[in-house]
Each structure stands twice: as C-alpha cells, then as structure tokens.
Amino acid sequence: MNPDKPTIDFLVNDAAVVYTLPQLYERFNLVINHPRSSISDITRIITEDTGLSSCILKLANSPMFGYYSKIDSISKAVTIIGTQQLRDMVLAISVIRIFRSIPEGLINMTSFWQHSITVGIVARILATYRREANVERYFVSGILHDVGQMILCAKVPELVEEMITESRESGTSHFAVQQSLLGFDHGDVGGELLKRWRIPAIIAEPVAFHHAPVRAELYPMETSLIHVADVIGHAMQVGFSGESFVPPLDEVSWDRLGIPVSMLSTIITQADVQLTDALAILSGDVS
Amino acid sequence: MSVEPDTLHQELKRLQERNLYMEECHLRFVGILEMLASSSDFQAELNRDRDNASIFRTTLYQIKRLFSFTYMGFYVNSDDNDFELVECDPPACKEELKREIEAKIMDGSFAWAVNQTHSVLYPACNGKQTLIMHVLSTQTRIRGMFVGILPGNQSAIDVPSLNALSIILINTAYALESATLYAMLQDHMNNLEKKVAERTRELQNARQQAEAANWAKSAFLATMSHELRTPMNGVIGMAQLLEMTDLSEEQKEYVELLTKSGNNLLSLINDILDLSKIEAGKLTIEPTEFSLKGCINNVVLMQKSIISQKGLSLKVNVSNNVPIVVLGDQFRIKQILLNLLGNAMKFTLKGEITISVQVLERYEDNALIQISVHDTGIGISPGAIETIFKPFSQEDGSTTRMYGGTGLGLSISQSLTELMGGSITVESTQGVGSCFKVTLPFPVVSKTNPQKDAATKVVDLWDGEPLRILVAEDNPVNSNFEMSLLKKLGHDAVSVENGRDCLAALEHSEFDLVLMDIQMPIMNGEEALRVIRHKEKETSHHQPVIALTAYSLRGEKERFLQEGFDGYVSKPMNVDVFISEVKRVLYS
C-alpha cells in the first residue's frame, strides 16, 4: 500500500476495526426496531450507561430542546423527545466518545468537535423549519459529517498536513485539494466508515456527499441540508476541521431546501443560543 | 467428541425459547403488515372524504384497530389560533377529555406537543392512565391535535404502534389540507363561473345596445335625408314663388338672399348626409349608361352664369377619343365635378378655369379616363395638401372665413371616387393655381369607336414571357378593367371576388402572381395573405403577391410590405407603374 496515495479501503479497513460502535448502540437499535419492544425496554437500555444517560438528560434540558419544565428521567425523555429521536442522539454521543481515543495531532479535538456540533445544531434548526419528522437525524448527520477527516488525521497525518498547507498557499478549499490529490474527499471516507458500521443510508449518504450534493442518489434532500449546514457552520467560524475557507454553496441544494434567505440571520442567532450549552455538554464529555 | 446431555438439554431449551420469540415476532410483523395493507383503504377513504368531520371519523375508526383508547378526539386549529375539540369517541367523553387537555394547555405540555412531529406521552391527571398527544401537521401548517387516553402506565406502550399512529395522523393532516384546498378551489371555480356569466351578460347587453344604436343611426339617416330636405325644398320653392310676385326692390333683394341662403343650407345638409352615409357604408354606386361629355356640359351649364358673373373664363377640352357612352353613376360623377368646379370658382379671383377630359388607357371595352379641373387661383401650400381631403378641413381657419364652405366637399369627392374604383390627386403651386385630377375606369358601351392604336401600344409594353395571374377584386368595374389590361398585355388572368375564393383558386392551380385588393367582403386581402404566408411555412414555395389598394392608402405602402406583400400598386392601375412593379417583384 502506498501511503502517499491511500485508497478509501485502506483508510477505513483499520478504522472500522479500531473504532467500533459501542455494543450499547447496536442493542438500542435492535430494541427500537423490534416489533415487540416497549418504552420501558428502551428506557432500561439507556439507563444501563450512566454517562450516556446523564449526557442525554443534560442535552434534553438544554436550549436545544427548550422544554418548558425539567426532564428528570430517561423514561420521561423517551416519551417527550421520541424514540427515533433518542436513538439518533445516542448515535451522535457514541461516535463522539469513540473518537475520544484519537491522539491530539495537527487538529485540536475540541476545535474539531466544535465545528461538527455547530453543523449538527444548524442542520437540526434547518430541519425544524422544514418541519421534518425527525430533526435529531439531521443533528447526528451534522455531527458525523467530518468523521472521515478524523480518520485521515489518524492514518495519514503528514499527508493531511501537506494538504492543509497546500490549500492555504493556493487559496483552494481543503476538500478540493483532497479531491484532486486523492480522487476523493473526507466525506467519502466518513460515508464508507458509516456504511461499515451499518448506519442507515439516510445518515451515511449526506455525510459522504456533503461536499458534492449532486452525487446523492437516495437522499438528495438530506444531503443538500447537510451541505448547506456545513457552509453556514464554516461561515460562523466556530471550531476547525482542516478547512480554512468557507466551501462554495451549491445553489441547487439551497433552492431544494426552500428556506427564504431572510431566515438566515434568525437561524444563526438560534444556533448561537443553543451552541454554548451543547458544546459544554457534548465536547465536555469528550475531553 | 461427545456432548454432555445437560448441555444438550440447555441448548434445546434455548432453541425452543428462540423459536417462540421468532414466532411472536412473525405474528407481530403480520399484524403490522395487515394494518399497513388496510391503511391503503384508509387512504382511499381519506381521499374521498371532503369534509373535516368525516375525515376525523375515518381516522378514529382506523386508530381503534391500533390502540384501545378509553377516550380520544381531535382538536382543530381555528383561524385565530385557538384549539377547539371538534370530534370525540365515545361522544359522551367530551367534557372529560376537555378537562384533561385544559390542564395540559395550562402547564405547557400541549404547546410542546404542537411543535413535535411525533407522539408525546404524559401521565393523565388521575395518574393511572396515559395521555397521548400527536400533532396534525403538514410541512406548511399545523391543522390540529389528536388526543387519546390509554388505560395503564406509559411504559407498556409499544414503539411500533406509536410509529404507526404517526403514519396515520400525517395522512390525516394531508387529507385535511387537501380537503381545505379542494374547498378553496371549488370556491374559486364557482366564483369564476359567476364572473364569466356576468361578463357574458354584460357583453351581450353591450352588443345589443351597439346594434340598437347602429340601427337607430341608420334609421336616423334615412329619415333625416327626407325630413330635412322636404322643408328646405319648401322654403326654397316658396322663396322662388315669392320672387315672381310684385315686389319692391328691397323685398326682391331680401328674397334673393333668402333663396341663396336656402340653397347653401340645402347643399350643406346634402354634404353632411352624404358623408354620414359614406361613413356608415350606406352609400352605393348605381351605374347606368350615360354620355360623359353630356354630363360635363350639364355641370358647366349650371355654373356658367356664376363664372361669368365673377369675370372668370371657363374652357372645356374633351379629347376626341373619349368614348361617347360609358357605364357609370352619372349623379355621383356630377357631384364630384360640381364640387371641384365649385372649389375652383371659390378660390380663383381672376383668370381661367379649364376642364380637360382624356383617355389615359384603353383596352377593348374598358377605358381609364382622367377628368382634370385646372384653375389659376390662390393654390394650396405644400403642408396643407396632405390634409385637404380630410373632412372639415380647409387650408386654415382664415380661408373658411374668406371663401366659405364646409370643408366636406373634397372628402366626399375622394370617397366617391374610390367607391367607383378611381382616384383623385392634386397638384398645386401657391399663388399660381391648382389642378385636381380624377381618374376613373369606365366600361365603354358604344363599340362604334374602337381604339386599335392604344391597344397595340399596350401590348408592346410587356417584353417578357406571358404570366398566369390571379386577380382578387370585388368591385366589378375595377375587376373588368384590370382583367382587360392584363389580357391586352398578353397575360393569362383569372378573377375572383374575395379572399376566400382567392385561397380556393390557389389550392387548385398555380399562378405566377396574385393581384390582391385590400378591402373585400367575406375575407379581406390582408387576411388572405396571412393564410397564404402561413401555409408557405411548410413549403419552400413563395407566392408573389402584389397589393392593390385605394389611392388614399398609398401612405401605408410600408405597412403592406411589412405584412408580407411583395409589391404595391394603387388603383386605378397605371400600366407603367404596374409593369415596373411586376418586373421588380418577379425578376429583381
């Protein structure tokens, strides 16, 4: 294997082994999809993991949800937030915890998760405006969108550093440098990892094509939304994931969302409000 | 290798359990499938229901298959953003359900549920039951809320059923939306139909009014010509009788003035009535056989005394080759001549007036004759020449005061000339004099005087191949004239009377050229040309078409060319102009 020009398989083969989704998520998924499971079954599984439970309760009581009173138990969270929604939150939190073990390198982990969480929150707000059935699904897609970058950093740190430098010197987007140098970008890598983890395509495809929404075949709407959320996230300049420039906005994606331009400032203000607590809860759990 | 019986037993037990579990799963899946299958009926029912109440009843019936709610019902979101309980099951539970929901509205859980897209579960007020709330919303609007109370604790509620509930309620929300939109559409359509009916009525009324007004105008014209002229004739006749009685010099002078004013008024009335008739299209030309020379002499005779009174001299030159008897409307020709002569007399203070008659062209039994009236009067300024043929215009206000008249004469003369297929032109130099030329085609009645030399001259004019020409012209005099000219030139000509017949002729055979009159009944020339040009779009063939128009339309030559005519010739057709235009159109 030539480390100068790695393939997606080379990058993901190891990662899928090293970074495995916790058993908990798999069991949780099984229970939710099981035709017989009840609310108490779901509650029981989450409460087994005290760290996860407390993280969920903190998030449920944060401005992200804006619930009018206190949600003090997981069973209450399940009935109020919804089961599918909770499943996706569990996935988001689990992934952040998995990559906790990656050594600090050229990209600061706190800074990395700041960008990812920002995109997750913006995606969730965009989905709320579209009255999507499950906004947490967009939250988790947003949080996971740059997971491939994490793998690149862990597997080929020198190459990533080279590409960041080249991007800065030539004034080209980092993802564009990846595309021209590797033939793929970090989205493809992340998408492949999620596929191996058997995460549904409705989450994996937006991650894979967030820099090339036109390639989305199954979920163009969801992919467009994550693409737009990523552009907004970069424009908000919270955190750093290797990209020094705001990526160009794909107009077709923007039009597909059907959100008026006048809403943008409201969306960003809302994201700002929710961001502080969410960062403290989620990346606090990381560090 | 042997297996311990204990282990085997345990394995068997595990597999049995597993089997039971799988069977249960299987049954559950079959149940869900059945529910989904029956939900297609539910969908169809929702689509049929056009009012909210039946949509709610259909939904409640479907939900019953899923959960055994103690009470359930629907709240709808009214225009002022108030939620109102509109449907519940069983019907008697209304108050109970309301009390339960009031409490949730007060503590904010209702508002929370409104903004979620999934089921939200709360313990009911009594603590022993579970309240499920699920919003009824589409991507554009919140339409209401489903509420239901289940016996027992929330922890036993199964998740797939909650998902199924979501599916049902989303369908319900869209059914409500389409019912609303359908009602709006229906409303719009009713409005539209009403509006169309109203407009149609208005238009019918307007048309009836216009028709009535038009009829009234015609009736008015007919009566007026009689009613006005009769008393005027009475006045003039009485004045003439009075003149014959024994009168003092002073009285005689008054009676003469009375007669003169009466005659002036009568001619003014005649002018106005003529103009109205022309404008209304009511004036018709009535041709009879008459002597052109006699007609001119008649007019001259009527005016001779006045001319000599004014100290002017009058000459009449009639060429020898002018036919003796022609077919035409003698009365209208006299009217034109009288008008031109009257003008010449009016605007000439000294010198002479010359009337000349000559044959411009002659082909067999058709002659193109020009009558000109030449004077040595004040002349017309170049700027005014364009407007003198318009009604009520004299050169300027001052001439009206100085020379009198209504300014209708030339306008009437022009209209009459064109009605007879001719044209009227004027040449004038200010201070030197004016010359009005009336050119008219006449069928010649007497054949005693054939003009062979003229015919020979014409034939020589066309040096090309004989052409096949279609003439579309409604005026029989013009048509006759044009046909004889073309035949004399050696062409093969066919004539039709209107645009429709012209199109039919073109369908059946080919023509090198079409001469198209503009104003024709049934289908006019411009319409016929549009059809010809439209049909040509499919073929590469181009049919040359030359417009034949009234002389007064010559200013619109450009418009005709733009409309797709290849050339333009004004009526009556001058042979030189015609030949050069044909050559230009066909060969240049």
Coordinates of N, CA, C and O in Angstrom, one line a residue, chain A residues 31-42 65-68 71 75-76 78-85 128-135, chain B residues 21 24-25 28-29 32 107-109 112 114-122 135 137-142 154-160 162-163:
Chain A
V31 N -33.5 -3.0 19.8 CA -34.7 -2.8 20.6 C -35.7 -1.9 19.9 O -36.9 -2.2 19.8
I32 N -35.2 -0.8 19.4 CA -36.1 0.2 18.8 C -36.8 -0.4 17.6 O -38.0 -0.3 17.3
N33 N -36.0 -1.2 16.8 CA -36.6 -1.8 15.6 C -37.4 -3.0 15.8 O -38.0 -3.5 15.0
H34 N -37.3 -3.5 17.1 CA -38.0 -4.8 17.4 C -39.5 -4.5 17.5 O -39.9 -3.5 18.1
P35 N -40.3 -5.3 16.8 CA -41.7 -5.1 16.8 C -42.4 -5.2 18.1 O -43.6 -4.8 18.3
R36 N -41.7 -5.8 19.1 CA -42.4 -6.0 20.4 C -42.0 -5.1 21.5 O -42.5 -5.0 22.5
S37 N -40.9 -4.3 21.2 CA -40.3 -3.5 22.3 C -41.2 -2.4 22.8 O -42.0 -1.8 22.0
S38 N -41.1 -2.1 24.1 CA -42.0 -1.1 24.7 C -41.1 0.1 25.1 O -39.8 0.0 25.1
I39 N -41.7 1.1 25.6 CA -40.9 2.3 26.1 C -40.0 1.9 27.2 O -38.9 2.4 27.3
S40 N -40.5 1.0 28.1 CA -39.7 0.6 29.2 C -38.5 -0.1 28.8 O -37.4 0.0 29.4
D41 N -38.5 -0.9 27.7 CA -37.4 -1.6 27.2 C -36.3 -0.6 26.8 O -35.1 -0.8 27.1
I42 N -36.7 0.4 26.1 CA -35.8 1.4 25.6 C -35.1 2.1 26.8 O -33.9 2.3 26.8
F65 N -33.6 22.0 23.1 CA -34.9 21.5 23.1 C -35.9 22.5 23.6 O -37.0 22.6 23.1
G66 N -35.4 23.3 24.5 CA -36.3 24.4 25.0 C -37.6 23.9 25.7 O -38.7 24.4 25.5
Y67 N -37.5 22.7 26.4 CA -38.7 22.2 27.0 C -39.0 23.1 28.2 O -38.1 23.6 28.9
Y68 N -40.4 23.2 28.4 CA -40.8 24.2 29.4 C -40.5 23.8 30.9 O -40.4 24.7 31.7
I71 N -36.8 17.8 32.4 CA -36.9 16.4 32.1 C -35.9 15.7 33.0 O -34.7 15.8 32.8
S75 N -37.1 7.8 31.1 CA -38.4 7.4 30.6 C -39.2 8.6 30.2 O -39.9 8.6 29.2
K76 N -39.0 9.7 30.9 CA -39.7 11.0 30.5 C -39.1 11.5 29.2 O -39.8 11.9 28.3
V78 N -37.8 9.7 26.8 CA -38.3 8.9 25.7 C -39.7 9.3 25.3 O -40.0 9.4 24.1
T79 N -40.6 9.6 26.3 CA -41.9 9.9 25.9 C -42.0 11.4 25.3 O -42.9 11.7 24.6
I80 N -41.2 12.2 25.8 CA -41.3 13.6 25.4 C -40.5 13.9 24.1 O -40.9 14.6 23.2
I81 N -39.3 13.3 24.0 CA -38.4 13.6 22.8 C -38.7 12.6 21.7 O -38.6 13.0 20.5
G82 N -39.1 11.4 22.0 CA -39.5 10.4 21.0 C -38.4 9.4 20.9 O -37.2 9.7 21.1
T83 N -38.8 8.2 20.5 CA -37.8 7.1 20.5 C -36.8 7.1 19.4 O -35.6 7.0 19.6
Q84 N -37.3 7.4 18.1 CA -36.4 7.5 17.0 C -35.4 8.6 17.2 O -34.2 8.5 16.9
Q85 N -35.9 9.7 17.8 CA -35.1 10.9 18.0 C -33.9 10.5 19.0 O -32.8 10.9 18.9
T128 N -35.9 21.7 11.5 CA -37.1 22.2 12.3 C -37.9 23.1 11.4 O -39.2 23.0 11.4
Y129 N -37.3 24.1 10.7 CA -38.0 25.0 9.9 C -38.7 24.3 8.7 O -39.8 24.7 8.3
R130 N -38.2 23.2 8.3 CA -38.8 22.4 7.3 C -39.9 21.5 7.8 O -40.5 20.7 7.1
R131 N -40.1 21.5 9.2 CA -41.0 20.6 9.8 C -40.7 19.1 9.5 O -41.6 18.3 9.2
E132 N -39.4 18.8 9.5 CA -39.0 17.4 9.2 C -39.5 16.5 10.4 O -39.5 17.0 11.5
A133 N -39.8 15.2 10.1 CA -40.4 14.4 11.1 C -39.4 14.1 12.2 O -39.7 14.1 13.4
N134 N -38.1 13.9 11.9 CA -37.1 13.6 12.9 C -35.9 14.5 12.8 O -35.0 14.2 12.0
V135 N -35.9 15.5 13.6 CA -34.8 16.5 13.4 C -33.5 16.0 14.0 O -32.4 16.4 13.6
Chain B
Y21 N -39.9 -16.9 20.4 CA -39.7 -15.5 20.2 C -39.9 -15.1 18.7 O -40.5 -14.1 18.4
E24 N -43.4 -15.1 17.7 CA -44.1 -13.9 18.2 C -43.8 -12.7 17.3 O -44.7 -12.0 16.9
C25 N -42.5 -12.7 17.0 CA -42.1 -11.6 16.0 C -42.9 -11.7 14.7 O -43.4 -10.7 14.2
R28 N -46.4 -10.6 15.0 CA -46.4 -9.1 15.1 C -46.2 -8.4 13.8 O -47.0 -7.5 13.4
F29 N -45.3 -9.0 13.0 CA -45.0 -8.4 11.7 C -46.2 -8.5 10.8 O -46.6 -7.6 10.1
I32 N -48.7 -6.0 11.7 CA -48.3 -4.6 11.2 C -48.6 -4.5 9.7 O -49.1 -3.6 9.2
D107 N -50.2 23.8 31.6 CA -48.8 23.6 32.1 C -47.8 23.6 30.9 O -46.6 23.4 31.1
G108 N -48.3 23.8 29.7 CA -47.3 24.0 28.6 C -47.0 22.7 27.8 O -46.4 22.8 26.7
S109 N -47.5 21.6 28.3 CA -47.2 20.3 27.5 C -47.9 20.3 26.2 O -47.4 19.7 25.2
W112 N -45.9 22.2 23.8 CA -44.7 21.4 23.4 C -45.1 20.3 22.3 O -44.4 20.2 21.3
V114 N -47.5 20.4 20.2 CA -47.8 21.1 18.9 C -46.5 21.2 18.1 O -46.6 21.0 16.9
N115 N -45.4 21.4 18.7 CA -44.2 21.6 17.9 C -43.4 20.4 17.7 O -42.3 20.4 17.1
Q116 N -43.8 19.2 18.2 CA -43.1 18.0 17.9 C -43.8 17.3 16.7 O -45.0 17.5 16.4
T117 N -43.1 16.5 16.0 CA -43.7 15.8 14.9 C -43.9 14.3 15.2 O -44.2 13.5 14.4
H118 N -43.8 14.0 16.5 CA -44.1 12.6 16.9 C -45.0 12.6 18.1 O -45.4 13.7 18.6
S119 N -45.4 11.4 18.6 CA -46.3 11.3 19.7 C -45.6 11.8 21.0 O -44.4 11.6 21.2
V120 N -46.3 12.5 21.8 CA -45.8 12.9 23.1 C -46.7 12.3 24.2 O -47.9 12.3 24.1
L121 N -46.0 11.6 25.2 CA -46.8 10.9 26.2 C -46.7 11.5 27.6 O -45.6 11.9 28.0
Y122 N -47.8 11.6 28.3 CA -47.8 12.2 29.6 C -48.7 11.3 30.5 O -49.7 10.8 30.0
V135 N -49.5 15.8 17.1 CA -49.9 17.0 16.3 C -50.4 16.5 14.9 O -50.1 15.4 14.4
S137 N -50.1 17.9 11.5 CA -49.4 19.0 10.8 C -48.9 18.5 9.5 O -48.4 17.3 9.3
T138 N -48.9 19.4 8.5 CA -48.2 19.2 7.2 C -47.0 20.0 7.2 O -46.7 20.7 8.2
Q139 N -46.2 20.0 6.1 CA -45.0 20.8 6.2 C -45.3 22.3 6.2 O -44.4 23.1 6.5
T140 N -46.5 22.7 5.8 CA -46.8 24.1 5.7 C -47.7 24.6 6.9 O -47.6 25.8 7.2
R141 N -48.5 23.7 7.5 CA -49.4 24.2 8.5 C -49.7 23.2 9.6 O -49.7 22.0 9.4
I142 N -49.9 23.8 10.8 CA -50.4 23.0 11.9 C -51.9 23.0 11.8 O -52.5 24.1 11.9
Q154 N -47.6 4.3 30.9 CA -47.0 4.5 29.6 C -45.9 3.5 29.2 O -45.7 3.3 28.0
S155 N -45.3 2.9 30.2 CA -44.1 2.1 29.9 C -44.5 0.8 29.1 O -43.6 0.3 28.4
A156 N -45.8 0.4 29.1 CA -46.1 -0.8 28.4 C -46.4 -0.5 26.9 O -46.5 -1.4 26.1
I157 N -46.5 0.8 26.6 CA -46.9 1.1 25.2 C -45.8 0.7 24.2 O -44.7 1.0 24.4
D158 N -46.2 0.0 23.1 CA -45.1 -0.5 22.2 C -44.8 0.6 21.2 O -45.7 1.3 20.7
V159 N -43.5 0.6 20.9 CA -43.0 1.7 20.0 C -43.5 1.6 18.5 O -43.9 2.6 18.0
P160 N -43.6 0.4 17.9 CA -44.1 0.3 16.5 C -45.5 0.9 16.4 O -45.8 1.5 15.4
L162 N -46.7 3.3 18.1 CA -46.6 4.7 18.1 C -46.2 5.2 16.8 O -46.7 6.2 16.3
N163 N -45.3 4.5 16.1 CA -44.8 4.9 14.8 C -46.0 4.8 13.8 O -46.2 5.7 13.0

